[in-house]
Amino acid sequence: MFEYGIMPPAMFLGMIIFMLYGFPVAFSLSAVGLFFGLLGIATGHFDFGFMQALPLRIFGIVSNDLLLAIPFFTFMGAVLERCGLAEDLLEGTGKLFGAIPGGLAYAVILVGAILGAITGTVAASVITMGVISLPIMLKYGYNPRLATGVIAASGTITQVIPPSLVLIVLADQLGRSVGDMYLGAIGPSILQVVIFLLFILAMSIFRPQDVPALPPEARGEMNMALVGRVLWGMVPSIVLIFLVLGTIFMGLATPTEAGALGVVGAMVLAALHGRLTWDLIRQGMHSTMTITSMVVFILVGATCFSLVFQGMDGGLWIEYLLKHVPGGVVGFLIFVNIFIFFLAFFLDFFEIAFIVLPMLAPVASALGIDLIWFGVLLCVNMQTSFMHPPFGFALFYLRSIAPKTVKTRDIYIGAIPWLGMQLILVAIIIFWPQSVTYWLDKAPDVDLNTIKIEVPGFGNGLGNGGNNNQMPNFGLPSLDGIPGQGGNQPGQPAQPGQQAPGLPGMPNFGEPPKINP
């Protein structure tokens, strides 16, 4: 525990105490980092010059082009959230699936996945779907626990489905490509949606009274007008998603450029729905500024903390502890996921990514774990932070808009099955890594022992089957002599004006230069 002294665990404990006390995370990290930085200088762990790296690190944060993708994708989601697209999708899809048991729940899951891909924020998805779907589900006999659980869980899919802000942050912290992180998240996001749909299917078979079908007067007549309305809300959104992600996957645009393209597409989409106004843009910019400022301040605080923590040999201390976890790689993964799961009770995903991930990534790399796979695994685990009773943010959002007839106890109990399904996905990714790595581009397997490099020769013409000790021949004339000399014997003096054999027109360097007036 104290192989590297008492300072690393004391610093880690100090950070936890500050956060539990309720101080803002960004300022808690900075305060702990600066305090222990002064303590480290006083105790001789490092000199003052070590702390001079802090301004350079902060400048590296604010000049990081990759982080520009965060405000772009946030603004894109804010515009799409406020343009009424979600309402159209939920209303149309709910009527489309309303005739079958669990139809409203199916609609919430599918629309939650689409909203997750176009808005990128859990709060927007949960609040929007809760306001529209929850009263209807309760009115027509859905179990309150199941109704609140499916809405909260469908909102958290946002964290895994590209282009998620969490994946951008994880890619930055792990030093990996955002495009690869997005590709790795495709499989788990599809699996998460399928697991949720299968759960609703099981409920409709074994407990149909909890997920009844909508009566005909509620769902209306099934006709092409309804199908067209659903397609009008869904197809342009899907086109925008593929436009943004496709340019990243094909290498046509960086994540920052794709985010800017997404902003333009979102504004066009809002204009097509007749809802693009200056007030909408102002609200979107305000939301974007708030989230981006929060991320940057947390990142600056985490940088201050991590610099001093590394100076105290904290990285070596963490690596020593985790490498001695029994069970090898599997034991490390189980421990890390349990640790993240419980840490998510108290910390947001940004805080976990900026504080904990830089400590875990070197150990994972040393154990030979693919960091893209590791990042996606932690992303799936961190989405549980929104579903933890009683601290899950998705549950708070849902409580704020749920009718008074829905008890808080029902919201918490209803979240537990969905939390279990998220943990099932964590286990699937651990024991089936191909669910992540299958989508990644793989370089062709090459056996280096079979590679043979043959270089054509030059020199005395012996490279084409001659003495292998001689230099090979590129078809050039013999260079045995010095240019301008006879070339019969090396070093033999040449007669004035004599040309080297085989080199007609070459100047004679054996004579002094002539200057013509």
Coordinates of C-alpha atoms in Angstrom, one line a residue:
M1 CA 0.0 0.0 0.0
F2 CA 2.8 2.4 0.9
E3 CA 5.6 1.1 -1.4
Y4 CA 5.9 4.6 -2.9
G5 CA 5.4 6.5 0.3
I6 CA 2.3 8.0 1.9
M7 CA 1.9 11.0 -0.4
P8 CA 0.1 9.3 -3.3
P9 CA -2.7 7.6 -1.2
A10 CA -3.0 10.8 0.9
M11 CA -3.5 12.9 -2.3
F12 CA -6.1 10.4 -3.6
L13 CA -7.9 10.5 -0.2
G14 CA -7.9 14.2 -0.1
M15 CA -9.5 14.4 -3.5
I16 CA -12.3 12.0 -2.4
I17 CA -12.9 14.1 0.8
F18 CA -13.2 17.3 -1.1
M19 CA -15.7 15.8 -3.5
L20 CA -17.8 14.2 -0.8
Y21 CA -17.9 17.5 1.0
G22 CA -19.7 19.0 -2.0
F23 CA -17.1 21.3 -3.5
P24 CA -17.2 21.7 -7.3
V25 CA -15.1 19.0 -8.9
A26 CA -12.9 21.3 -11.1
F27 CA -11.9 23.5 -8.2
S28 CA -11.5 20.5 -5.8
L29 CA -9.0 19.0 -8.2
S30 CA -7.1 22.2 -8.6
A31 CA -7.0 22.9 -4.9
V32 CA -5.7 19.4 -4.0
G33 CA -3.2 19.5 -6.8
L34 CA -1.7 22.9 -5.9
F35 CA -1.7 22.1 -2.1
F36 CA 0.2 18.9 -2.6
G37 CA 2.4 20.6 -5.2
L38 CA 3.6 23.0 -2.6
L39 CA 3.9 20.1 -0.2
G40 CA 5.9 18.1 -2.7
I41 CA 8.4 21.0 -3.2
A42 CA 8.8 21.4 0.6
T43 CA 9.4 17.7 1.1
G44 CA 11.8 17.4 -1.8
H45 CA 9.7 15.1 -4.1
F46 CA 10.4 17.6 -6.9
D47 CA 11.7 21.1 -7.3
F48 CA 9.8 24.2 -8.4
G49 CA 10.8 23.7 -12.0
F50 CA 8.6 20.6 -12.1
M51 CA 5.5 22.8 -11.5
Q52 CA 6.5 25.1 -14.4
A53 CA 5.1 22.4 -16.7
L54 CA 1.6 23.2 -15.5
P55 CA 1.1 26.3 -17.7
L56 CA 2.3 24.4 -20.8
R57 CA -0.2 21.6 -20.0
I58 CA -3.1 24.1 -19.7
F59 CA -2.1 25.7 -23.0
G60 CA -2.1 22.2 -24.5
I61 CA -5.7 21.8 -23.4
V62 CA -7.0 25.1 -24.8
S63 CA -5.1 24.6 -28.0
N64 CA -6.3 20.9 -28.5
D65 CA -8.2 20.8 -31.9
L66 CA -9.9 17.6 -31.0
L67 CA -11.7 19.2 -28.1
L68 CA -13.3 21.6 -30.5
A69 CA -15.6 18.7 -31.5
I70 CA -17.3 19.0 -28.1
P71 CA -19.0 22.4 -28.7
F72 CA -19.9 21.5 -32.2
F73 CA -21.6 18.2 -31.4
T74 CA -23.2 19.8 -28.3
F75 CA -24.7 22.7 -30.4
M76 CA -25.9 20.2 -33.0
G77 CA -27.7 18.2 -30.3
A78 CA -29.2 21.4 -28.7
V79 CA -30.6 22.6 -32.0
L80 CA -32.2 19.2 -32.8
E81 CA -33.5 18.8 -29.3
R82 CA -35.4 22.1 -29.5
C83 CA -36.7 21.9 -33.1
G84 CA -39.5 19.5 -32.2
L85 CA -38.0 16.5 -34.0
A86 CA -38.3 14.3 -30.9
E87 CA -42.0 15.0 -30.6
D88 CA -42.7 14.1 -34.2
L89 CA -40.6 10.9 -33.9
L90 CA -42.2 9.7 -30.6
E91 CA -45.8 10.5 -31.6
G92 CA -45.5 8.8 -35.0
T93 CA -43.5 5.8 -33.9
G94 CA -45.8 5.2 -30.9
K95 CA -48.8 5.1 -33.1
L96 CA -47.0 2.8 -35.6
F97 CA -46.1 0.2 -32.9
G98 CA -49.1 0.9 -30.7
A99 CA -51.2 -2.0 -31.9
I100 CA -48.9 -4.7 -30.4
P101 CA -48.2 -5.3 -26.6
G102 CA -45.3 -3.2 -25.5
G103 CA -45.5 -1.0 -28.6
L104 CA -45.0 2.2 -26.8
A105 CA -42.0 0.8 -25.0
Y106 CA -40.5 -0.4 -28.4
A107 CA -41.1 3.1 -29.7
V108 CA -39.3 4.7 -26.7
I109 CA -36.3 2.5 -27.1
L110 CA -35.9 3.0 -30.8
V111 CA -36.5 6.8 -30.7
G112 CA -34.1 6.9 -27.7
A113 CA -31.4 5.4 -29.8
I114 CA -32.1 7.9 -32.7
L115 CA -32.2 10.8 -30.3
G116 CA -29.0 9.6 -28.7
A117 CA -27.2 9.7 -32.0
I118 CA -28.5 13.2 -32.9
T119 CA -28.6 15.0 -29.6
G120 CA -25.8 13.4 -27.6
T121 CA -27.3 14.5 -24.2
V122 CA -29.0 12.3 -21.6
A123 CA -31.0 15.1 -20.1
A124 CA -32.5 16.1 -23.4
S125 CA -33.5 12.5 -24.3
V126 CA -34.9 11.6 -20.9
I127 CA -36.9 14.8 -20.4
T128 CA -38.3 14.9 -23.9
M129 CA -39.4 11.2 -23.9
G130 CA -40.7 11.5 -20.4
V131 CA -42.8 14.6 -21.1
I132 CA -44.3 13.0 -24.2
S133 CA -44.5 9.3 -23.5
L134 CA -44.9 8.8 -19.8
P135 CA -48.4 10.3 -19.4
I136 CA -49.6 8.2 -22.4
M137 CA -48.1 5.0 -21.0
L138 CA -49.6 5.6 -17.6
K139 CA -53.0 6.5 -19.1
Y140 CA -53.3 3.3 -21.0
G141 CA -52.2 0.9 -18.2
Y142 CA -48.4 0.5 -18.3
N143 CA -46.8 -0.5 -15.1
P144 CA -45.3 2.7 -13.6
R145 CA -42.0 1.0 -12.7
L146 CA -41.6 -0.4 -16.2
A147 CA -42.6 2.9 -17.9
T148 CA -40.1 5.0 -15.9
G149 CA -37.4 2.4 -16.3
V150 CA -37.6 2.2 -20.1
I151 CA -37.6 6.0 -20.5
A152 CA -34.6 6.5 -18.2
A153 CA -32.6 3.6 -19.7
S154 CA -33.4 4.6 -23.3
G155 CA -32.0 8.1 -22.5
T156 CA -28.7 6.7 -21.3
I157 CA -28.1 4.9 -24.6
T158 CA -26.9 8.3 -25.7
Q159 CA -23.6 7.7 -23.9
V160 CA -22.6 4.7 -26.1
I161 CA -24.1 5.6 -29.6
P162 CA -21.8 7.6 -31.8
P163 CA -21.3 10.5 -32.0
S164 CA -21.2 10.5 -28.3
L165 CA -19.3 13.2 -26.3
V166 CA -18.1 10.6 -23.9
L167 CA -16.3 8.7 -26.7
I168 CA -14.6 11.9 -27.9
V169 CA -13.3 12.6 -24.3
L170 CA -12.2 8.9 -23.9
A171 CA -10.4 9.0 -27.3
D172 CA -8.6 12.2 -26.2
Q173 CA -7.6 10.8 -22.8
L174 CA -6.4 7.4 -24.3
G175 CA -4.6 9.1 -27.2
R176 CA -6.6 7.1 -29.8
S177 CA -8.5 8.1 -32.9
V178 CA -12.1 9.3 -32.4
G179 CA -13.1 7.5 -35.6
D180 CA -11.8 4.2 -34.2
M181 CA -13.6 4.8 -30.9
Y182 CA -16.8 5.4 -32.8
L183 CA -16.3 2.2 -34.9
G184 CA -15.6 0.2 -31.7
A185 CA -18.9 1.5 -30.1
I186 CA -21.1 0.4 -33.0
G187 CA -21.4 -3.2 -31.9
P188 CA -22.1 -2.5 -28.1
S189 CA -24.7 0.2 -29.0
I190 CA -26.6 -2.2 -31.2
L191 CA -26.3 -5.0 -28.6
Q192 CA -27.7 -2.6 -25.9
V193 CA -30.7 -1.7 -28.1
V194 CA -31.3 -5.4 -28.8
I195 CA -31.1 -6.4 -25.1
F196 CA -33.6 -3.7 -24.2
L197 CA -36.0 -4.8 -27.0
L198 CA -35.7 -8.5 -26.0
F199 CA -36.6 -7.5 -22.4
I200 CA -39.8 -5.8 -23.6
L201 CA -40.6 -8.8 -25.7
A202 CA -40.2 -11.1 -22.7
M203 CA -42.5 -8.8 -20.6
S204 CA -45.1 -8.8 -23.4
I205 CA -45.1 -12.6 -23.3
F206 CA -45.0 -13.3 -19.6
R207 CA -46.6 -10.1 -18.1
P208 CA -48.8 -8.6 -21.0
Q209 CA -50.8 -6.7 -18.4
D210 CA -47.8 -4.5 -17.7
V211 CA -47.3 -3.5 -21.3
P212 CA -50.8 -3.4 -23.0
A213 CA -51.4 -2.4 -26.6
L214 CA -53.0 1.0 -27.3
P215 CA -56.7 1.0 -28.1
P216 CA -57.7 1.8 -31.7
E217 CA -59.0 5.3 -30.8
A218 CA -55.5 6.2 -29.3
R219 CA -53.3 4.9 -32.1
G220 CA -55.5 6.1 -35.0
E221 CA -55.8 4.5 -38.4
M222 CA -52.8 2.7 -39.9
N223 CA -52.3 4.4 -43.3
M224 CA -49.6 5.8 -45.5
A225 CA -50.0 9.2 -44.0
L226 CA -48.9 7.9 -40.7
V227 CA -46.0 6.0 -42.2
G228 CA -45.0 9.1 -44.2
R229 CA -45.0 11.2 -41.0
V230 CA -42.7 8.7 -39.3
L231 CA -40.4 8.6 -42.2
W232 CA -40.4 12.4 -42.5
G233 CA -39.2 12.6 -38.9
M234 CA -36.7 9.6 -39.1
V235 CA -35.1 9.6 -42.5
P236 CA -33.5 13.1 -42.5
S237 CA -32.2 12.5 -39.0
I238 CA -30.6 9.2 -40.1
V239 CA -29.1 10.8 -43.2
L240 CA -27.6 13.5 -41.0
I241 CA -26.1 10.8 -38.6
F242 CA -24.6 8.9 -41.5
L243 CA -23.3 12.1 -43.1
V244 CA -21.5 13.1 -39.9
L245 CA -20.2 9.7 -39.0
G246 CA -19.5 8.6 -42.6
T247 CA -17.1 11.5 -43.2
I248 CA -15.2 10.5 -40.1
F249 CA -15.1 6.8 -41.0
M250 CA -14.0 7.4 -44.6
G251 CA -11.3 9.9 -43.5
L252 CA -12.9 12.8 -45.4
A253 CA -13.2 14.9 -42.3
T254 CA -11.7 15.2 -38.8
P255 CA -14.2 14.9 -35.8
T256 CA -14.1 18.7 -35.5
E257 CA -14.9 19.2 -39.2
A258 CA -17.6 16.6 -39.0
G259 CA -19.1 18.3 -35.9
A260 CA -19.2 21.6 -37.9
L261 CA -20.9 19.8 -40.7
G262 CA -23.4 18.4 -38.2
V263 CA -24.2 21.9 -37.0
V264 CA -25.1 23.1 -40.5
G265 CA -27.1 19.9 -41.1
A266 CA -29.0 20.4 -37.8
M267 CA -29.9 24.0 -38.7
V268 CA -31.1 22.8 -42.2
L269 CA -33.2 20.1 -40.5
A270 CA -34.7 22.6 -38.1
A271 CA -35.5 24.9 -41.0
L272 CA -37.2 22.1 -42.9
H273 CA -39.5 21.6 -39.9
G274 CA -40.2 25.3 -39.9
R275 CA -38.7 25.8 -36.4
L276 CA -35.4 27.5 -37.0
T277 CA -35.6 30.8 -35.0
W278 CA -33.1 33.2 -33.4
D279 CA -34.4 32.2 -30.0
L280 CA -33.6 28.5 -30.7
I281 CA -30.1 29.4 -31.8
R282 CA -29.6 31.5 -28.7
Q283 CA -30.7 28.7 -26.4
G284 CA -28.5 26.2 -28.2
M285 CA -25.5 28.5 -27.8
H286 CA -26.2 29.0 -24.1
S287 CA -26.4 25.3 -23.5
T288 CA -23.2 24.7 -25.6
M289 CA -21.3 27.4 -23.7
T290 CA -22.3 25.9 -20.3
I291 CA -21.3 22.3 -21.1
T292 CA -18.1 23.3 -22.9
S293 CA -17.0 25.5 -20.0
M294 CA -17.7 22.8 -17.5
V295 CA -15.6 20.3 -19.5
V296 CA -12.6 22.6 -19.9
F297 CA -12.6 23.6 -16.2
I298 CA -12.8 20.0 -15.1
L299 CA -10.0 19.1 -17.6
V300 CA -7.8 21.9 -16.3
G301 CA -8.3 20.8 -12.7
A302 CA -7.7 17.2 -13.6
T303 CA -4.4 18.2 -15.3
C304 CA -3.2 20.1 -12.3
F305 CA -4.1 17.1 -10.1
S306 CA -2.5 14.5 -12.4
L307 CA 0.7 16.4 -12.8
V308 CA 1.4 16.6 -9.1
F309 CA 0.1 13.0 -8.6
Q310 CA 2.7 11.8 -11.2
G311 CA 5.4 13.8 -9.5
M312 CA 4.5 12.0 -6.2
D313 CA 5.0 8.6 -8.0
G314 CA 1.2 8.2 -7.9
G315 CA 1.2 6.6 -11.4
L316 CA 3.7 3.9 -10.2
W317 CA 1.6 3.4 -7.1
I318 CA -1.6 2.8 -9.0
E319 CA 0.2 0.5 -11.5
Y320 CA 1.7 -1.5 -8.6
L321 CA -1.6 -1.9 -6.9
L322 CA -3.5 -2.9 -10.1
K323 CA -0.8 -5.2 -11.4
H324 CA -1.0 -7.2 -8.2
V325 CA -4.7 -7.8 -8.4
P326 CA -5.2 -11.6 -8.6
G327 CA -6.5 -13.1 -11.8
G328 CA -4.3 -11.4 -14.3
V329 CA -6.0 -9.4 -17.1
V330 CA -9.5 -10.8 -16.2
G331 CA -9.0 -9.9 -12.6
F332 CA -7.8 -6.4 -13.5
L333 CA -10.9 -5.9 -15.7
I334 CA -13.3 -7.1 -13.1
F335 CA -11.7 -4.9 -10.4
V336 CA -11.7 -1.9 -12.7
N337 CA -15.3 -2.3 -13.7
I338 CA -16.5 -2.8 -10.1
F339 CA -14.5 0.3 -9.1
I340 CA -16.0 2.4 -11.9
F341 CA -19.4 1.1 -11.1
F342 CA -19.3 2.2 -7.5
L343 CA -17.4 5.4 -8.4
A344 CA -20.3 6.3 -10.7
F345 CA -22.6 6.6 -7.7
F346 CA -20.9 9.9 -6.9
L347 CA -19.0 11.2 -10.0
D348 CA -20.2 12.2 -13.5
F349 CA -18.7 10.5 -16.5
F350 CA -16.5 13.6 -17.4
E351 CA -15.0 13.5 -13.9
I352 CA -14.3 9.7 -14.2
A353 CA -12.8 10.1 -17.6
F354 CA -10.5 13.0 -16.6
I355 CA -9.5 11.8 -13.1
V356 CA -9.5 8.0 -13.1
L357 CA -8.8 7.0 -16.8
P358 CA -5.3 8.5 -16.9
M359 CA -4.4 6.3 -14.0
L360 CA -5.9 3.1 -15.5
A361 CA -4.7 3.5 -19.1
P362 CA -1.0 2.9 -18.5
V363 CA -1.7 -0.3 -16.6
A364 CA -4.1 -1.5 -19.3
S365 CA -1.5 -0.8 -22.0
A366 CA 1.2 -2.6 -19.9
L367 CA -1.1 -5.7 -19.7
G368 CA -1.5 -5.7 -23.5
I369 CA -5.1 -4.6 -23.5
D370 CA -6.3 -2.8 -26.6
L371 CA -7.1 0.7 -25.5
I372 CA -10.0 1.2 -28.0
W373 CA -11.7 -1.9 -26.6
F374 CA -10.8 -0.7 -23.0
G375 CA -12.3 2.7 -23.7
V376 CA -15.6 1.4 -25.1
L377 CA -15.9 -1.0 -22.1
L378 CA -15.5 1.8 -19.7
C379 CA -18.0 3.9 -21.7
V380 CA -20.6 1.2 -21.4
N381 CA -19.9 0.9 -17.7
M382 CA -20.0 4.7 -17.1
Q383 CA -23.5 4.9 -18.6
T384 CA -24.7 3.1 -15.4
S385 CA -23.8 6.3 -13.5
F386 CA -27.1 7.7 -14.9
M387 CA -29.2 4.8 -13.6
H388 CA -27.8 4.3 -10.1
P389 CA -30.5 4.6 -7.4
P390 CA -30.6 7.0 -5.7
F391 CA -27.9 9.2 -7.3
G392 CA -28.6 8.5 -11.0
F393 CA -29.0 11.8 -13.0
A394 CA -31.5 10.2 -15.4
L395 CA -33.7 9.3 -12.4
F396 CA -33.4 12.9 -11.2
Y397 CA -34.4 14.2 -14.6
L398 CA -37.4 11.8 -14.8
R399 CA -38.5 12.7 -11.3
S400 CA -38.6 16.4 -12.2
I401 CA -41.1 15.8 -15.0
A402 CA -43.0 12.7 -13.7
P403 CA -46.6 13.2 -12.4
K404 CA -47.1 13.3 -8.6
T405 CA -48.9 10.0 -8.9
V406 CA -45.6 8.3 -9.7
K407 CA -43.7 7.6 -6.5
T408 CA -40.0 8.1 -6.3
R409 CA -39.7 4.6 -4.9
D410 CA -41.3 3.2 -8.2
I411 CA -38.7 5.2 -10.3
Y412 CA -35.8 3.7 -8.3
I413 CA -37.1 0.1 -8.3
G414 CA -38.0 0.4 -12.0
A415 CA -34.4 1.3 -12.8
I416 CA -32.9 -1.8 -11.3
P417 CA -33.7 -4.3 -14.1
W418 CA -32.3 -1.9 -16.7
L419 CA -29.2 -1.3 -14.7
G420 CA -28.7 -5.1 -14.7
M421 CA -29.1 -5.2 -18.5
Q422 CA -26.3 -2.6 -18.8
L423 CA -24.1 -4.7 -16.6
I424 CA -24.9 -7.7 -18.8
L425 CA -23.5 -5.8 -21.7
V426 CA -20.3 -5.1 -19.7
A427 CA -19.9 -8.8 -19.2
I428 CA -20.6 -9.5 -22.9
I429 CA -17.8 -7.1 -24.0
I430 CA -15.3 -8.6 -21.5
F431 CA -15.9 -12.2 -22.6
W432 CA -16.6 -11.4 -26.3
P433 CA -14.1 -8.7 -27.3
Q434 CA -15.0 -9.1 -31.0
S435 CA -18.2 -7.2 -30.3
V436 CA -15.9 -4.1 -30.3
T437 CA -12.9 -5.1 -32.4
Y438 CA -15.0 -6.6 -35.2
W439 CA -15.8 -3.1 -36.5
L440 CA -12.3 -1.8 -36.4
D441 CA -10.1 -1.8 -39.5
K442 CA -7.4 -4.4 -39.3
A443 CA -4.1 -4.3 -41.1
P444 CA -3.3 -7.4 -43.1
D445 CA -1.4 -10.1 -41.2
V446 CA 2.2 -10.2 -42.4
D447 CA 4.8 -12.8 -41.4
L448 CA 8.0 -10.8 -41.2
N449 CA 10.0 -14.0 -41.5
T450 CA 8.7 -14.5 -45.1
I451 CA 9.7 -11.0 -46.3
K452 CA 12.8 -10.9 -48.6
I453 CA 14.2 -7.6 -49.9
E454 CA 16.3 -7.9 -53.1
V455 CA 18.2 -4.8 -54.1
P456 CA 19.6 -4.5 -57.7
G457 CA 23.3 -3.9 -57.9
F458 CA 25.8 -1.3 -59.2
G459 CA 29.6 -1.3 -59.6
N460 CA 31.6 -3.7 -61.8
G461 CA 28.6 -5.4 -63.3
L462 CA 29.0 -8.3 -60.9
G463 CA 25.5 -7.8 -59.3
N464 CA 23.8 -9.9 -62.0
G465 CA 25.0 -13.3 -61.0
G466 CA 28.6 -12.3 -60.3
N467 CA 30.5 -12.3 -57.1
N468 CA 28.0 -11.7 -54.3
N469 CA 30.7 -9.8 -52.3
Q470 CA 30.8 -7.1 -55.0
M471 CA 28.4 -4.2 -55.1
P472 CA 25.4 -4.9 -57.4
N473 CA 25.0 -3.2 -60.8
F474 CA 22.3 -0.7 -61.7
G475 CA 23.4 -0.6 -65.3
L476 CA 25.8 2.4 -64.7
P477 CA 29.2 2.6 -66.3
S478 CA 32.3 1.5 -64.3
L479 CA 33.4 3.9 -61.7
D480 CA 36.7 2.2 -60.9
G481 CA 38.7 5.4 -61.6
I482 CA 38.3 8.9 -60.7
P483 CA 36.1 10.9 -63.1
G484 CA 38.4 12.5 -65.7
Q485 CA 41.0 9.7 -65.4
G486 CA 41.6 6.7 -67.5
G487 CA 39.8 4.2 -65.3
N488 CA 42.1 1.3 -66.3
Q489 CA 43.8 1.2 -62.9
P490 CA 42.6 2.9 -59.9
G491 CA 44.7 6.0 -59.2
Q492 CA 46.6 5.8 -62.6
P493 CA 47.2 9.3 -63.8
A494 CA 45.3 10.3 -66.9
Q495 CA 46.6 12.1 -69.9
P496 CA 45.4 15.7 -70.3
G497 CA 42.1 15.8 -72.1
Q498 CA 41.5 12.0 -71.8
Q499 CA 37.9 11.1 -71.1
A500 CA 36.8 8.4 -68.7
P501 CA 35.7 5.3 -70.7
G502 CA 32.0 5.1 -71.2
L503 CA 31.4 8.6 -70.1
P504 CA 31.5 10.7 -73.3
G505 CA 31.2 14.4 -72.8
M506 CA 32.1 14.3 -69.1
P507 CA 34.4 17.2 -68.0
N508 CA 38.0 16.3 -67.1
F509 CA 38.5 17.1 -63.4
G510 CA 42.2 16.3 -63.8
E511 CA 42.9 19.7 -65.5
P512 CA 42.5 23.1 -64.0
P513 CA 39.4 25.0 -64.9
K514 CA 39.5 27.3 -67.9
I515 CA 37.9 30.7 -67.8
N516 CA 36.9 32.1 -71.1
P517 CA 36.7 35.9 -71.3

